[in-house]
């Protein structure tokens, strides 16, 4: 039976938009550092009848009947998450990364408490205490940023700030930081000031699974992640934690609960209602895929491709924030150019290279235009690209940037070349 055949019959407008998006995603270079291609299996689990079921509560303790099989399913997802990351506890119910992070605040802090996190312009996430987000409105962010000269964390500076401000929690994680994070160093600082250490690994989870990025689990009280992005699962979040609380604090209304119980309580009933079981099923499938040797090879190749792309762009004279990358992402720094990050991102998209404009450290331009473009290699690696392909990609990026003033003439030619190039690759969830 043709895929989407029912939808095509009953709702041709939606069918047509999905069809167009599918063609778009398989004829352009998906370089947004937070996107990926989910497999057919993940998509089938997410599109299953599990969307029909209510199951407020947790396995074995639900507020609805009829959950024999979904109890087994959620337990399977939890066990797979624990096994994949070597964690003591997992909660797979958060609807996405922001709700997962919100639950961390509710479990660990009181309103008005201080936390250390990176501001959004420095590469942090909205939920790490940024002022327009609940996390910056209800809690007090003590900011830390990469050193503007080196683009890397200055641990002496971070320690000094932590000791002066004594936040209750330190977020470590980013949406736009191209270097490895040494959780051990952050754990030392958190230990010195009796703060919780929480890692947000949404961007780099597959690199951790592949062993090409330090592992936060041994060092952090809580680890938060999304299951889409590099993990190639559904659009959702999950939390890993230690079982016991190092501090036995009284922040939470019931101080007898251990850390794992407080995390669970914060997610449900603290913030959410019924879990999205179809998404949890897709997540469990993605966790299983991530336990294969192929997935490990993918994680290793993502980092190799990012390094090759960075080196190729540097060789062509481009500046990269932080000087390069040792993760999946790199940030082109256009501070010296007359065009903005936004203009570059638009010109790239017009040419078939889909990325996003992004602040660079010390950016003089506003967050609405920026001086940078963020690129990630995880989607290109997923469809099978290797280092030699990264040289081609760097060539197209260079052509776009050199021709930005006459992009309307150049973009259609590049777009065609890229579509032709893409036709030789296999797209999970798209090409059979
Ligand atoms: N919006 C995501 C990103 O693009 O990095 C973070 O949640």
Short mmCIF file of N, CA and C in Angstrom, two decimals, residues 6 17 57 60 85 103 119 121 126 178 185 218 225 240 287 294 299 304 325 341 353 357 360-361 375:
data_model
loop_
_atom_site.label_atom_id
_atom_site.label_comp_id
_atom_site.label_asym_id
_atom_site.label_seq_id
_atom_site.Cartn_x
_atom_site.Cartn_y
_atom_site.Cartn_z
N UNK A 6 -4.14 6.73 3.05
CA UNK A 6 -5.39 7.18 3.64
C UNK A 6 -5.45 8.70 3.71
N UNK A 17 1.29 18.82 1.33
CA UNK A 17 2.35 19.57 2.02
C UNK A 17 3.41 18.62 2.58
N UNK A 57 0.28 8.86 35.00
CA UNK A 57 0.94 8.08 36.03
C UNK A 57 2.18 7.41 35.45
N UNK A 60 2.49 0.60 36.31
CA UNK A 60 2.04 -0.05 37.54
C UNK A 60 1.27 0.89 38.46
N UNK A 85 22.74 4.74 28.20
CA UNK A 85 23.58 5.79 28.79
C UNK A 85 24.23 5.37 30.12
N UNK A 103 11.20 20.51 34.23
CA UNK A 103 11.04 19.54 35.32
C UNK A 103 12.27 19.53 36.23
N UNK A 119 24.09 32.21 28.65
CA UNK A 119 23.08 33.00 27.96
C UNK A 119 22.91 32.50 26.51
N UNK A 121 22.87 34.16 23.65
CA UNK A 121 23.86 34.66 22.68
C UNK A 121 25.22 33.99 22.80
N UNK A 126 17.53 28.47 25.76
CA UNK A 126 16.53 29.34 26.41
C UNK A 126 16.27 28.92 27.86
N UNK A 178 31.03 24.55 19.86
CA UNK A 178 31.59 23.51 18.99
C UNK A 178 32.62 22.59 19.62
N UNK A 185 35.48 18.51 35.10
CA UNK A 185 35.92 19.83 35.60
C UNK A 185 34.74 20.60 36.21
N UNK A 218 28.53 9.84 34.77
CA UNK A 218 29.19 9.61 36.07
C UNK A 218 29.32 10.88 36.91
N UNK A 225 17.92 15.45 27.93
CA UNK A 225 18.17 15.35 26.49
C UNK A 225 16.87 15.37 25.71
N UNK A 240 17.71 11.60 32.67
CA UNK A 240 18.46 10.55 33.36
C UNK A 240 18.91 11.14 34.68
N UNK A 287 16.21 4.30 20.83
CA UNK A 287 17.24 3.85 21.79
C UNK A 287 17.83 2.51 21.33
N UNK A 294 26.35 0.09 14.16
CA UNK A 294 26.18 1.07 13.07
C UNK A 294 26.01 2.48 13.64
N UNK A 299 28.12 8.01 14.91
CA UNK A 299 28.59 9.06 15.82
C UNK A 299 30.04 9.44 15.55
N UNK A 304 34.04 13.19 12.49
CA UNK A 304 35.07 13.26 11.43
C UNK A 304 34.61 14.21 10.32
N UNK A 325 36.12 22.80 15.31
CA UNK A 325 35.13 21.96 16.01
C UNK A 325 35.74 20.65 16.46
N UNK A 341 24.64 37.22 9.31
CA UNK A 341 24.40 35.78 9.39
C UNK A 341 23.06 35.43 8.76
N UNK A 353 21.13 24.70 0.81
CA UNK A 353 21.89 24.34 2.03
C UNK A 353 21.12 24.93 3.20
N UNK A 357 20.84 31.06 11.10
CA UNK A 357 21.75 32.13 11.54
C UNK A 357 21.90 32.07 13.04
N UNK A 360 27.61 34.78 17.22
CA UNK A 360 28.98 34.29 17.47
C UNK A 360 29.47 34.99 18.74
N UNK A 361 30.48 34.45 19.45
CA UNK A 361 30.96 35.13 20.66
C UNK A 361 31.39 36.57 20.33
N UNK A 375 26.26 25.27 11.51
CA UNK A 375 26.14 24.11 10.61
C UNK A 375 26.37 22.83 11.40
#
